[in-house]
Amino acid sequence: MGGTAVGGRFGDRRPMVTTITAAAVTALALLLMIPLSTRPVTAVALVLLMALAGFSVNPVVTSLAVRFAGDAPTLTSALTTSAYNTGIAVGSALAGQALDSSLGLTGPALVGTVFAALTLLPLIALALSGPRRRTRTLAQHAAPTRARDDEEAPVLAGR
């Protein structure tokens, strides 16, 4: 919950800086987990840092996706959430395989470090690409619940 609140607050002002910083902190926390996870206090602190940084990306990415969604913000929000869940499933499967490999207990942290570091490449490329353009946010207007009396069906004779 903390990561979502922090990410949302900072992401409103500087979305690209927030996502790049969060991905870098996540990768660093996972990388540090490899040598430092043998002590319970450092392991818990690194997991909390990783969770705070990792979950701060979700509201920013969802907000950006909805901003560029045009006429389909609900579909875009649903697809973004589906992408998060797909990433969780694939990442968990790969981390599980790494755990069963010769990497042992360091496998899941190593897999997470690689994926978090790989997210930096497109984020930095996106941040550096071309001039910034203003996006147009489409306002959604609520449909009137009932037409005005004079706009209803034509008045019939004898009524």
Short mmCIF file of N, CA and C in Angstrom, two decimals:
data_model
loop_
_atom_site.label_atom_id
_atom_site.label_comp_id
_atom_site.label_asym_id
_atom_site.label_seq_id
_atom_site.Cartn_x
_atom_site.Cartn_y
_atom_site.Cartn_z
N MET A 1 0.83 -1.19 0.00
CA MET A 1 0.00 0.00 0.00
C MET A 1 0.88 1.25 0.00
N GLY A 2 1.97 1.19 0.72
CA GLY A 2 2.86 2.34 0.79
C GLY A 2 3.47 2.68 -0.57
N GLY A 3 3.88 1.65 -1.32
CA GLY A 3 4.46 1.89 -2.63
C GLY A 3 3.46 2.50 -3.59
N THR A 4 2.23 2.06 -3.53
CA THR A 4 1.19 2.62 -4.39
C THR A 4 0.95 4.08 -4.06
N ALA A 5 0.90 4.42 -2.78
CA ALA A 5 0.68 5.81 -2.37
C ALA A 5 1.86 6.69 -2.77
N VAL A 6 3.06 6.22 -2.52
CA VAL A 6 4.26 7.00 -2.85
C VAL A 6 4.38 7.15 -4.37
N GLY A 7 4.21 6.04 -5.10
CA GLY A 7 4.31 6.09 -6.55
C GLY A 7 3.28 7.00 -7.17
N GLY A 8 2.05 6.93 -6.67
CA GLY A 8 1.01 7.81 -7.19
C GLY A 8 1.31 9.27 -6.98
N ARG A 9 1.81 9.59 -5.79
CA ARG A 9 2.11 11.00 -5.48
C ARG A 9 3.23 11.53 -6.35
N PHE A 10 4.35 10.80 -6.41
CA PHE A 10 5.48 11.25 -7.21
C PHE A 10 5.20 11.10 -8.71
N GLY A 11 4.47 10.08 -9.08
CA GLY A 11 4.18 9.84 -10.49
C GLY A 11 3.30 10.90 -11.11
N ASP A 12 2.47 11.55 -10.31
CA ASP A 12 1.65 12.65 -10.84
C ASP A 12 2.52 13.79 -11.36
N ARG A 13 3.61 14.03 -10.67
CA ARG A 13 4.49 15.15 -11.03
C ARG A 13 5.53 14.76 -12.08
N ARG A 14 6.17 13.60 -11.87
CA ARG A 14 7.27 13.19 -12.75
C ARG A 14 7.18 11.69 -13.02
N PRO A 15 6.31 11.30 -13.93
CA PRO A 15 6.07 9.86 -14.13
C PRO A 15 7.30 9.07 -14.60
N MET A 16 8.06 9.59 -15.53
CA MET A 16 9.21 8.83 -16.04
C MET A 16 10.31 8.72 -14.99
N VAL A 17 10.57 9.79 -14.27
CA VAL A 17 11.58 9.76 -13.22
C VAL A 17 11.16 8.76 -12.14
N THR A 18 9.89 8.75 -11.81
CA THR A 18 9.39 7.84 -10.79
C THR A 18 9.54 6.39 -11.22
N THR A 19 9.17 6.07 -12.45
CA THR A 19 9.26 4.68 -12.89
C THR A 19 10.71 4.23 -13.04
N ILE A 20 11.57 5.08 -13.55
CA ILE A 20 12.98 4.71 -13.71
C ILE A 20 13.63 4.52 -12.33
N THR A 21 13.37 5.44 -11.42
CA THR A 21 13.93 5.33 -10.08
C THR A 21 13.43 4.08 -9.38
N ALA A 22 12.14 3.81 -9.49
CA ALA A 22 11.57 2.62 -8.83
C ALA A 22 12.15 1.33 -9.40
N ALA A 23 12.33 1.27 -10.72
CA ALA A 23 12.91 0.07 -11.32
C ALA A 23 14.37 -0.10 -10.89
N ALA A 24 15.11 1.00 -10.82
CA ALA A 24 16.50 0.92 -10.39
C ALA A 24 16.62 0.50 -8.92
N VAL A 25 15.77 1.05 -8.07
CA VAL A 25 15.80 0.68 -6.65
C VAL A 25 15.39 -0.78 -6.47
N THR A 26 14.41 -1.23 -7.23
CA THR A 26 13.99 -2.63 -7.17
C THR A 26 15.14 -3.55 -7.58
N ALA A 27 15.80 -3.22 -8.68
CA ALA A 27 16.93 -4.03 -9.14
C ALA A 27 18.06 -4.03 -8.11
N LEU A 28 18.34 -2.89 -7.52
CA LEU A 28 19.40 -2.80 -6.52
C LEU A 28 19.05 -3.61 -5.26
N ALA A 29 17.81 -3.50 -4.80
CA ALA A 29 17.39 -4.26 -3.61
C ALA A 29 17.49 -5.76 -3.87
N LEU A 30 17.10 -6.20 -5.05
CA LEU A 30 17.20 -7.63 -5.38
C LEU A 30 18.65 -8.07 -5.52
N LEU A 31 19.48 -7.23 -6.09
CA LEU A 31 20.90 -7.55 -6.22
C LEU A 31 21.55 -7.66 -4.84
N LEU A 32 21.22 -6.73 -3.95
CA LEU A 32 21.76 -6.78 -2.59
C LEU A 32 21.23 -7.97 -1.79
N MET A 33 20.08 -8.45 -2.18
CA MET A 33 19.50 -9.60 -1.49
C MET A 33 20.38 -10.85 -1.65
N ILE A 34 21.09 -10.96 -2.75
CA ILE A 34 21.91 -12.15 -2.99
C ILE A 34 22.97 -12.32 -1.89
N PRO A 35 23.80 -11.31 -1.62
CA PRO A 35 24.80 -11.53 -0.56
C PRO A 35 24.28 -11.25 0.86
N LEU A 36 23.23 -10.44 1.00
CA LEU A 36 22.83 -9.99 2.34
C LEU A 36 21.61 -10.71 2.91
N SER A 37 21.05 -11.66 2.19
CA SER A 37 19.83 -12.30 2.67
C SER A 37 20.07 -13.35 3.74
N THR A 38 21.32 -13.59 4.10
CA THR A 38 21.59 -14.59 5.14
C THR A 38 21.25 -14.08 6.54
N ARG A 39 21.13 -12.78 6.68
CA ARG A 39 20.75 -12.19 7.97
C ARG A 39 19.28 -11.78 7.90
N PRO A 40 18.47 -12.22 8.86
CA PRO A 40 17.03 -11.94 8.81
C PRO A 40 16.68 -10.45 8.77
N VAL A 41 17.39 -9.63 9.51
CA VAL A 41 17.06 -8.20 9.56
C VAL A 41 17.30 -7.55 8.20
N THR A 42 18.45 -7.84 7.59
CA THR A 42 18.71 -7.24 6.28
C THR A 42 17.79 -7.81 5.21
N ALA A 43 17.46 -9.09 5.31
CA ALA A 43 16.55 -9.69 4.34
C ALA A 43 15.18 -9.04 4.41
N VAL A 44 14.65 -8.83 5.60
CA VAL A 44 13.34 -8.20 5.76
C VAL A 44 13.39 -6.75 5.27
N ALA A 45 14.45 -6.03 5.59
CA ALA A 45 14.58 -4.64 5.15
C ALA A 45 14.63 -4.55 3.62
N LEU A 46 15.37 -5.46 2.99
CA LEU A 46 15.46 -5.45 1.53
C LEU A 46 14.15 -5.85 0.87
N VAL A 47 13.44 -6.80 1.45
CA VAL A 47 12.12 -7.17 0.91
C VAL A 47 11.16 -5.99 1.01
N LEU A 48 11.19 -5.28 2.13
CA LEU A 48 10.32 -4.11 2.28
C LEU A 48 10.69 -3.02 1.28
N LEU A 49 11.98 -2.77 1.08
CA LEU A 49 12.42 -1.78 0.11
C LEU A 49 12.02 -2.18 -1.30
N MET A 50 12.20 -3.47 -1.62
CA MET A 50 11.83 -3.96 -2.94
C MET A 50 10.32 -3.81 -3.17
N ALA A 51 9.53 -4.13 -2.17
CA ALA A 51 8.07 -4.01 -2.31
C ALA A 51 7.65 -2.54 -2.45
N LEU A 52 8.25 -1.67 -1.65
CA LEU A 52 7.92 -0.25 -1.73
C LEU A 52 8.23 0.30 -3.11
N ALA A 53 9.42 -0.01 -3.60
CA ALA A 53 9.82 0.48 -4.92
C ALA A 53 9.02 -0.19 -6.04
N GLY A 54 8.87 -1.49 -5.95
CA GLY A 54 8.18 -2.23 -7.01
C GLY A 54 6.72 -1.83 -7.16
N PHE A 55 6.02 -1.67 -6.05
CA PHE A 55 4.61 -1.32 -6.13
C PHE A 55 4.37 0.16 -6.43
N SER A 56 5.40 0.97 -6.41
CA SER A 56 5.21 2.37 -6.75
C SER A 56 5.07 2.59 -8.25
N VAL A 57 5.42 1.59 -9.02
CA VAL A 57 5.33 1.71 -10.48
C VAL A 57 3.89 1.52 -10.98
N ASN A 58 3.13 0.65 -10.34
CA ASN A 58 1.80 0.29 -10.85
C ASN A 58 0.87 1.47 -11.07
N PRO A 59 0.68 2.38 -10.11
CA PRO A 59 -0.26 3.47 -10.38
C PRO A 59 0.23 4.42 -11.47
N VAL A 60 1.54 4.57 -11.58
CA VAL A 60 2.09 5.48 -12.59
C VAL A 60 1.87 4.90 -13.99
N VAL A 61 2.19 3.63 -14.16
CA VAL A 61 2.03 2.99 -15.47
C VAL A 61 0.56 2.92 -15.86
N THR A 62 -0.30 2.58 -14.92
CA THR A 62 -1.73 2.54 -15.22
C THR A 62 -2.24 3.91 -15.61
N SER A 63 -1.81 4.93 -14.89
CA SER A 63 -2.23 6.30 -15.21
C SER A 63 -1.76 6.72 -16.60
N LEU A 64 -0.52 6.41 -16.92
CA LEU A 64 0.00 6.75 -18.26
C LEU A 64 -0.75 5.99 -19.35
N ALA A 65 -1.02 4.73 -19.11
CA ALA A 65 -1.74 3.93 -20.10
C ALA A 65 -3.15 4.49 -20.33
N VAL A 66 -3.83 4.84 -19.26
CA VAL A 66 -5.18 5.38 -19.39
C VAL A 66 -5.14 6.75 -20.07
N ARG A 67 -4.10 7.52 -19.80
CA ARG A 67 -3.98 8.85 -20.42
C ARG A 67 -3.88 8.74 -21.93
N PHE A 68 -3.22 7.70 -22.42
CA PHE A 68 -3.05 7.53 -23.86
C PHE A 68 -4.09 6.60 -24.47
N ALA A 69 -5.07 6.20 -23.70
CA ALA A 69 -6.04 5.19 -24.14
C ALA A 69 -7.07 5.71 -25.12
N GLY A 70 -7.23 6.99 -25.21
CA GLY A 70 -8.25 7.52 -26.10
C GLY A 70 -9.64 7.19 -25.61
N ASP A 71 -10.40 6.49 -26.44
CA ASP A 71 -11.79 6.18 -26.12
C ASP A 71 -11.97 4.90 -25.32
N ALA A 72 -10.89 4.24 -24.93
CA ALA A 72 -11.02 2.95 -24.23
C ALA A 72 -10.23 2.91 -22.92
N PRO A 73 -10.47 3.85 -22.01
CA PRO A 73 -9.69 3.85 -20.76
C PRO A 73 -9.97 2.64 -19.87
N THR A 74 -11.20 2.15 -19.86
CA THR A 74 -11.52 1.00 -19.02
C THR A 74 -10.82 -0.25 -19.53
N LEU A 75 -10.84 -0.47 -20.82
CA LEU A 75 -10.15 -1.61 -21.42
C LEU A 75 -8.66 -1.52 -21.17
N THR A 76 -8.09 -0.34 -21.33
CA THR A 76 -6.66 -0.15 -21.11
C THR A 76 -6.28 -0.45 -19.66
N SER A 77 -7.08 0.02 -18.73
CA SER A 77 -6.82 -0.25 -17.32
C SER A 77 -6.88 -1.76 -17.04
N ALA A 78 -7.84 -2.43 -17.62
CA ALA A 78 -7.97 -3.88 -17.43
C ALA A 78 -6.78 -4.62 -18.04
N LEU A 79 -6.34 -4.20 -19.22
CA LEU A 79 -5.20 -4.85 -19.87
C LEU A 79 -3.91 -4.60 -19.09
N THR A 80 -3.77 -3.41 -18.53
CA THR A 80 -2.59 -3.11 -17.72
C THR A 80 -2.54 -4.01 -16.50
N THR A 81 -3.66 -4.17 -15.83
CA THR A 81 -3.72 -5.04 -14.66
C THR A 81 -3.45 -6.49 -15.06
N SER A 82 -3.97 -6.91 -16.20
CA SER A 82 -3.70 -8.26 -16.69
C SER A 82 -2.21 -8.46 -16.97
N ALA A 83 -1.57 -7.43 -17.50
CA ALA A 83 -0.13 -7.51 -17.76
C ALA A 83 0.65 -7.66 -16.45
N TYR A 84 0.25 -6.94 -15.41
CA TYR A 84 0.91 -7.10 -14.10
C TYR A 84 0.78 -8.55 -13.63
N ASN A 85 -0.43 -9.08 -13.70
CA ASN A 85 -0.66 -10.45 -13.22
C ASN A 85 0.09 -11.48 -14.06
N THR A 86 0.18 -11.26 -15.35
CA THR A 86 0.96 -12.15 -16.21
C THR A 86 2.43 -12.10 -15.83
N GLY A 87 2.93 -10.91 -15.58
CA GLY A 87 4.32 -10.76 -15.14
C GLY A 87 4.59 -11.46 -13.82
N ILE A 88 3.63 -11.37 -12.90
CA ILE A 88 3.78 -12.04 -11.62
C ILE A 88 3.85 -13.56 -11.83
N ALA A 89 2.98 -14.09 -12.67
CA ALA A 89 2.95 -15.53 -12.91
C ALA A 89 4.23 -16.01 -13.60
N VAL A 90 4.65 -15.32 -14.65
CA VAL A 90 5.86 -15.72 -15.37
C VAL A 90 7.09 -15.56 -14.48
N GLY A 91 7.18 -14.43 -13.78
CA GLY A 91 8.32 -14.22 -12.89
C GLY A 91 8.40 -15.26 -11.79
N SER A 92 7.25 -15.62 -11.22
CA SER A 92 7.24 -16.64 -10.17
C SER A 92 7.66 -18.00 -10.72
N ALA A 93 7.22 -18.32 -11.92
CA ALA A 93 7.60 -19.61 -12.52
C ALA A 93 9.10 -19.66 -12.79
N LEU A 94 9.64 -18.58 -13.33
CA LEU A 94 11.08 -18.54 -13.62
C LEU A 94 11.91 -18.53 -12.33
N ALA A 95 11.43 -17.81 -11.33
CA ALA A 95 12.14 -17.79 -10.05
C ALA A 95 12.10 -19.17 -9.40
N GLY A 96 11.00 -19.86 -9.53
CA GLY A 96 10.90 -21.22 -9.00
C GLY A 96 11.86 -22.16 -9.69
N GLN A 97 11.99 -22.02 -11.00
CA GLN A 97 12.94 -22.85 -11.74
C GLN A 97 14.37 -22.52 -11.33
N ALA A 98 14.64 -21.24 -11.11
CA ALA A 98 15.98 -20.84 -10.68
C ALA A 98 16.28 -21.38 -9.29
N LEU A 99 15.28 -21.45 -8.45
CA LEU A 99 15.44 -22.00 -7.10
C LEU A 99 15.82 -23.47 -7.15
N ASP A 100 15.25 -24.19 -8.09
CA ASP A 100 15.55 -25.61 -8.26
C ASP A 100 16.86 -25.87 -9.00
N SER A 101 17.45 -24.81 -9.55
CA SER A 101 18.69 -24.98 -10.32
C SER A 101 19.90 -24.95 -9.38
N SER A 102 21.06 -24.91 -9.97
CA SER A 102 22.30 -24.86 -9.18
C SER A 102 22.46 -23.51 -8.46
N LEU A 103 21.66 -22.51 -8.84
CA LEU A 103 21.72 -21.21 -8.17
C LEU A 103 21.18 -21.29 -6.75
N GLY A 104 20.29 -22.22 -6.51
CA GLY A 104 19.74 -22.42 -5.16
C GLY A 104 18.96 -21.20 -4.66
N LEU A 105 19.22 -20.84 -3.42
CA LEU A 105 18.46 -19.76 -2.78
C LEU A 105 18.70 -18.39 -3.40
N THR A 106 19.83 -18.24 -4.11
CA THR A 106 20.09 -16.95 -4.75
C THR A 106 19.38 -16.82 -6.10
N GLY A 107 18.85 -17.91 -6.61
CA GLY A 107 18.20 -17.91 -7.93
C GLY A 107 17.06 -16.92 -8.08
N PRO A 108 16.06 -16.95 -7.19
CA PRO A 108 14.95 -16.01 -7.35
C PRO A 108 15.38 -14.54 -7.33
N ALA A 109 16.30 -14.19 -6.45
CA ALA A 109 16.77 -12.80 -6.40
C ALA A 109 17.52 -12.44 -7.68
N LEU A 110 18.28 -13.38 -8.21
CA LEU A 110 19.02 -13.13 -9.45
C LEU A 110 18.07 -12.94 -10.62
N VAL A 111 17.06 -13.80 -10.72
CA VAL A 111 16.06 -13.65 -11.79
C VAL A 111 15.35 -12.30 -11.66
N GLY A 112 14.96 -11.94 -10.46
CA GLY A 112 14.31 -10.65 -10.24
C GLY A 112 15.20 -9.48 -10.59
N THR A 113 16.49 -9.58 -10.26
CA THR A 113 17.44 -8.51 -10.59
C THR A 113 17.53 -8.33 -12.09
N VAL A 114 17.63 -9.44 -12.81
CA VAL A 114 17.75 -9.37 -14.27
C VAL A 114 16.50 -8.71 -14.87
N PHE A 115 15.31 -9.14 -14.44
CA PHE A 115 14.09 -8.57 -15.01
C PHE A 115 13.91 -7.11 -14.63
N ALA A 116 14.22 -6.76 -13.40
CA ALA A 116 14.10 -5.35 -12.99
C ALA A 116 15.10 -4.49 -13.76
N ALA A 117 16.31 -5.01 -13.98
CA ALA A 117 17.30 -4.25 -14.75
C ALA A 117 16.88 -4.13 -16.21
N LEU A 118 16.27 -5.19 -16.75
CA LEU A 118 15.82 -5.13 -18.15
C LEU A 118 14.69 -4.12 -18.36
N THR A 119 13.91 -3.86 -17.33
CA THR A 119 12.85 -2.85 -17.48
C THR A 119 13.43 -1.45 -17.62
N LEU A 120 14.65 -1.27 -17.15
CA LEU A 120 15.28 0.05 -17.27
C LEU A 120 15.55 0.43 -18.72
N LEU A 121 15.85 -0.55 -19.57
CA LEU A 121 16.20 -0.24 -20.96
C LEU A 121 15.07 0.47 -21.70
N PRO A 122 13.86 -0.09 -21.77
CA PRO A 122 12.81 0.64 -22.48
C PRO A 122 12.37 1.91 -21.76
N LEU A 123 12.44 1.92 -20.44
CA LEU A 123 12.06 3.14 -19.71
C LEU A 123 13.00 4.29 -20.03
N ILE A 124 14.28 4.03 -20.01
CA ILE A 124 15.25 5.08 -20.32
C ILE A 124 15.14 5.50 -21.78
N ALA A 125 14.96 4.53 -22.68
CA ALA A 125 14.78 4.87 -24.10
C ALA A 125 13.54 5.73 -24.30
N LEU A 126 12.47 5.41 -23.61
CA LEU A 126 11.24 6.20 -23.71
C LEU A 126 11.45 7.60 -23.15
N ALA A 127 12.17 7.71 -22.05
CA ALA A 127 12.41 9.02 -21.45
C ALA A 127 13.29 9.89 -22.34
N LEU A 128 14.23 9.27 -23.06
CA LEU A 128 15.15 10.03 -23.89
C LEU A 128 14.63 10.28 -25.31
N SER A 129 13.56 9.60 -25.69
CA SER A 129 13.08 9.71 -27.07
C SER A 129 12.36 11.02 -27.32
N GLY A 130 12.81 11.68 -28.36
CA GLY A 130 12.14 12.86 -28.90
C GLY A 130 11.66 13.88 -27.89
N PRO A 131 11.08 14.94 -28.43
CA PRO A 131 10.55 16.00 -27.57
C PRO A 131 9.29 15.53 -26.85
N ARG A 132 9.08 16.11 -25.72
CA ARG A 132 7.89 15.80 -24.94
C ARG A 132 6.68 16.42 -25.62
N ARG A 133 5.60 15.68 -25.65
CA ARG A 133 4.39 16.25 -26.20
C ARG A 133 3.31 16.23 -25.14
N ARG A 134 2.53 17.23 -25.19
CA ARG A 134 1.41 17.31 -24.24
C ARG A 134 0.35 16.32 -24.68
N THR A 135 -0.23 15.66 -23.72
CA THR A 135 -1.30 14.73 -24.05
C THR A 135 -2.63 15.39 -23.76
N ARG A 136 -3.59 15.01 -24.55
CA ARG A 136 -4.92 15.55 -24.38
C ARG A 136 -5.74 14.53 -23.61
N THR A 137 -6.20 14.94 -22.46
CA THR A 137 -7.03 14.06 -21.66
C THR A 137 -8.48 14.26 -22.06
N LEU A 138 -9.13 13.17 -22.39
CA LEU A 138 -10.52 13.25 -22.81
C LEU A 138 -11.42 13.23 -21.59
N ALA A 139 -12.26 14.23 -21.50
CA ALA A 139 -13.21 14.25 -20.38
C ALA A 139 -14.39 13.36 -20.74
N GLN A 140 -14.84 12.65 -19.77
CA GLN A 140 -16.00 11.80 -20.00
C GLN A 140 -17.21 12.51 -19.42
N HIS A 141 -18.20 12.71 -20.25
CA HIS A 141 -19.41 13.38 -19.81
C HIS A 141 -20.48 12.35 -19.54
N ALA A 142 -21.14 12.52 -18.43
CA ALA A 142 -22.23 11.62 -18.09
C ALA A 142 -23.42 11.91 -18.99
N ALA A 143 -24.03 10.88 -19.48
CA ALA A 143 -25.20 11.04 -20.33
C ALA A 143 -26.37 11.49 -19.47
N PRO A 144 -27.21 12.36 -20.02
CA PRO A 144 -28.36 12.79 -19.22
C PRO A 144 -29.27 11.58 -18.92
N THR A 145 -29.83 11.59 -17.75
CA THR A 145 -30.64 10.45 -17.36
C THR A 145 -32.02 10.50 -17.98
N ARG A 146 -32.50 11.67 -18.27
CA ARG A 146 -33.85 11.80 -18.85
C ARG A 146 -33.87 13.05 -19.71
N ALA A 147 -34.43 12.93 -20.88
CA ALA A 147 -34.52 14.09 -21.77
C ALA A 147 -35.48 15.11 -21.18
N ARG A 148 -35.25 16.37 -21.55
CA ARG A 148 -36.16 17.41 -21.07
C ARG A 148 -37.52 17.22 -21.70
N ASP A 149 -38.55 17.72 -21.04
CA ASP A 149 -39.93 17.53 -21.51
C ASP A 149 -40.13 18.01 -22.93
N ASP A 150 -39.55 19.14 -23.29
CA ASP A 150 -39.79 19.68 -24.64
C ASP A 150 -38.95 18.96 -25.69
N GLU A 151 -38.03 18.09 -25.30
CA GLU A 151 -37.24 17.34 -26.27
C GLU A 151 -37.73 15.91 -26.43
N GLU A 152 -38.76 15.56 -25.72
CA GLU A 152 -39.28 14.20 -25.84
C GLU A 152 -40.05 14.07 -27.14
N ALA A 153 -40.77 12.99 -27.28
CA ALA A 153 -41.51 12.71 -28.51
C ALA A 153 -42.45 13.87 -28.85
N PRO A 154 -42.71 14.05 -30.14
CA PRO A 154 -43.62 15.16 -30.54
C PRO A 154 -44.99 14.99 -29.87
N VAL A 155 -45.58 16.11 -29.61
CA VAL A 155 -46.90 16.11 -28.95
C VAL A 155 -47.93 15.61 -29.95
N LEU A 156 -48.71 14.64 -29.54
CA LEU A 156 -49.75 14.10 -30.41
C LEU A 156 -51.01 14.94 -30.25
N ALA A 157 -51.79 15.00 -31.33
CA ALA A 157 -53.04 15.75 -31.30
C ALA A 157 -53.98 15.13 -30.28
N GLY A 158 -54.64 15.94 -29.53
CA GLY A 158 -55.61 15.49 -28.57
C GLY A 158 -54.97 15.17 -27.21
N ARG A 159 -53.76 15.42 -27.07
CA ARG A 159 -53.11 15.13 -25.80
C ARG A 159 -53.09 16.29 -24.90
#
